[in-house]
Coordinates of C-alpha atoms in Angstrom, one line a residue:
M9 CA -272.1 -56.8 30.2
P10 CA -273.5 -57.6 26.7
E11 CA -278.0 -57.3 26.5
K12 CA -278.0 -60.4 23.6
T13 CA -277.6 -63.6 24.7
S14 CA -277.0 -66.8 23.3
L15 CA -276.5 -70.4 23.9
C16 CA -273.9 -71.9 22.2
L17 CA -273.5 -76.2 20.3
L18 CA -270.4 -76.9 21.1
S19 CA -268.7 -80.0 19.5
G20 CA -265.6 -79.7 21.7
G21 CA -263.4 -79.5 18.1
L22 CA -260.9 -75.8 17.6
D23 CA -263.7 -74.0 15.6
S24 CA -266.8 -74.5 17.4
I25 CA -264.7 -73.3 20.9
A26 CA -262.9 -70.0 19.2
A27 CA -266.6 -69.5 17.8
M28 CA -268.0 -69.4 22.1
I29 CA -265.3 -67.4 23.0
I30 CA -265.8 -64.4 20.5
A31 CA -269.8 -65.4 20.8
T32 CA -268.7 -64.7 24.5
Q33 CA -267.4 -60.8 23.6
K34 CA -271.0 -59.6 21.9
T35 CA -273.3 -61.8 24.4
T36 CA -274.1 -63.3 27.1
V37 CA -274.1 -67.3 26.7
L38 CA -276.0 -69.0 29.1
L39 CA -275.3 -72.2 28.7
G40 CA -273.2 -74.8 26.1
I41 CA -274.4 -77.6 24.1
T42 CA -272.7 -80.6 23.0
I43 CA -275.3 -83.5 21.2
D44 CA -273.9 -87.1 21.5
Y45 CA -274.9 -88.6 18.2
G46 CA -272.4 -92.1 18.9
Q47 CA -269.8 -90.5 17.4
R48 CA -265.8 -92.1 17.8
A49 CA -264.4 -89.5 19.2
R50 CA -266.9 -88.3 21.8
K51 CA -266.2 -89.3 24.9
Q52 CA -262.7 -86.4 24.5
E53 CA -265.1 -83.8 22.1
I54 CA -267.7 -84.2 25.6
E55 CA -264.7 -84.1 27.9
S56 CA -263.0 -80.9 25.8
A57 CA -266.6 -79.1 25.8
S58 CA -267.2 -79.5 29.3
R59 CA -263.3 -78.0 30.1
V60 CA -264.0 -74.5 28.4
C61 CA -267.4 -74.0 29.6
K62 CA -266.1 -74.7 33.2
Y63 CA -263.3 -71.9 32.3
L64 CA -265.3 -70.0 31.2
G65 CA -268.0 -70.2 33.4
I66 CA -270.7 -70.9 31.4
P67 CA -273.0 -74.4 32.1
H68 CA -272.8 -77.5 29.6
R69 CA -275.4 -80.0 29.0
K70 CA -275.0 -83.0 27.1
I71 CA -277.5 -84.0 24.8
T72 CA -277.7 -88.0 24.2
I73 CA -279.7 -88.5 20.3
D74 CA -279.2 -92.6 20.0
W75 CA -281.1 -92.5 17.5
L76 CA -278.4 -91.0 14.8
G77 CA -276.2 -94.3 15.5
Q78 CA -278.3 -96.1 13.7
T79 CA -276.4 -94.4 10.9
G80 CA -274.4 -96.4 8.4
S81 CA -271.4 -93.6 8.7
A82 CA -268.0 -93.7 9.0
I83 CA -268.6 -90.8 11.8
L84 CA -270.1 -93.1 14.1
Q85 CA -268.9 -96.3 13.5
Q86 CA -265.5 -98.1 14.2
G87 CA -265.6 -101.0 11.6
K88 CA -265.8 -98.5 8.6
D89 CA -262.9 -96.1 7.1
I90 CA -263.2 -92.1 7.7
P91 CA -263.2 -91.5 4.0
E92 CA -259.7 -89.7 2.9
F93 CA -260.4 -86.1 0.7
S94 CA -257.2 -84.8 -1.5
F95 CA -257.6 -81.8 -2.5

């Protein structure tokens, strides 16, 4: 077992899941944390993060930040278009 411990911030997306798996190889992950800031996909993201933590045997907690939902972001508001970028 690794000597170092860590907490992992987990959105439920592929990047944070991969980062958490790497963290489990290098540290003892004590807790997976997901932030609910009112994002449109929060239900799916929180469920995904919870499932990954359960699979890995790591406790999972959701932290709700209600006030952040008062901002005017397309990620947060259903009526706003999500900007498209071309590269």
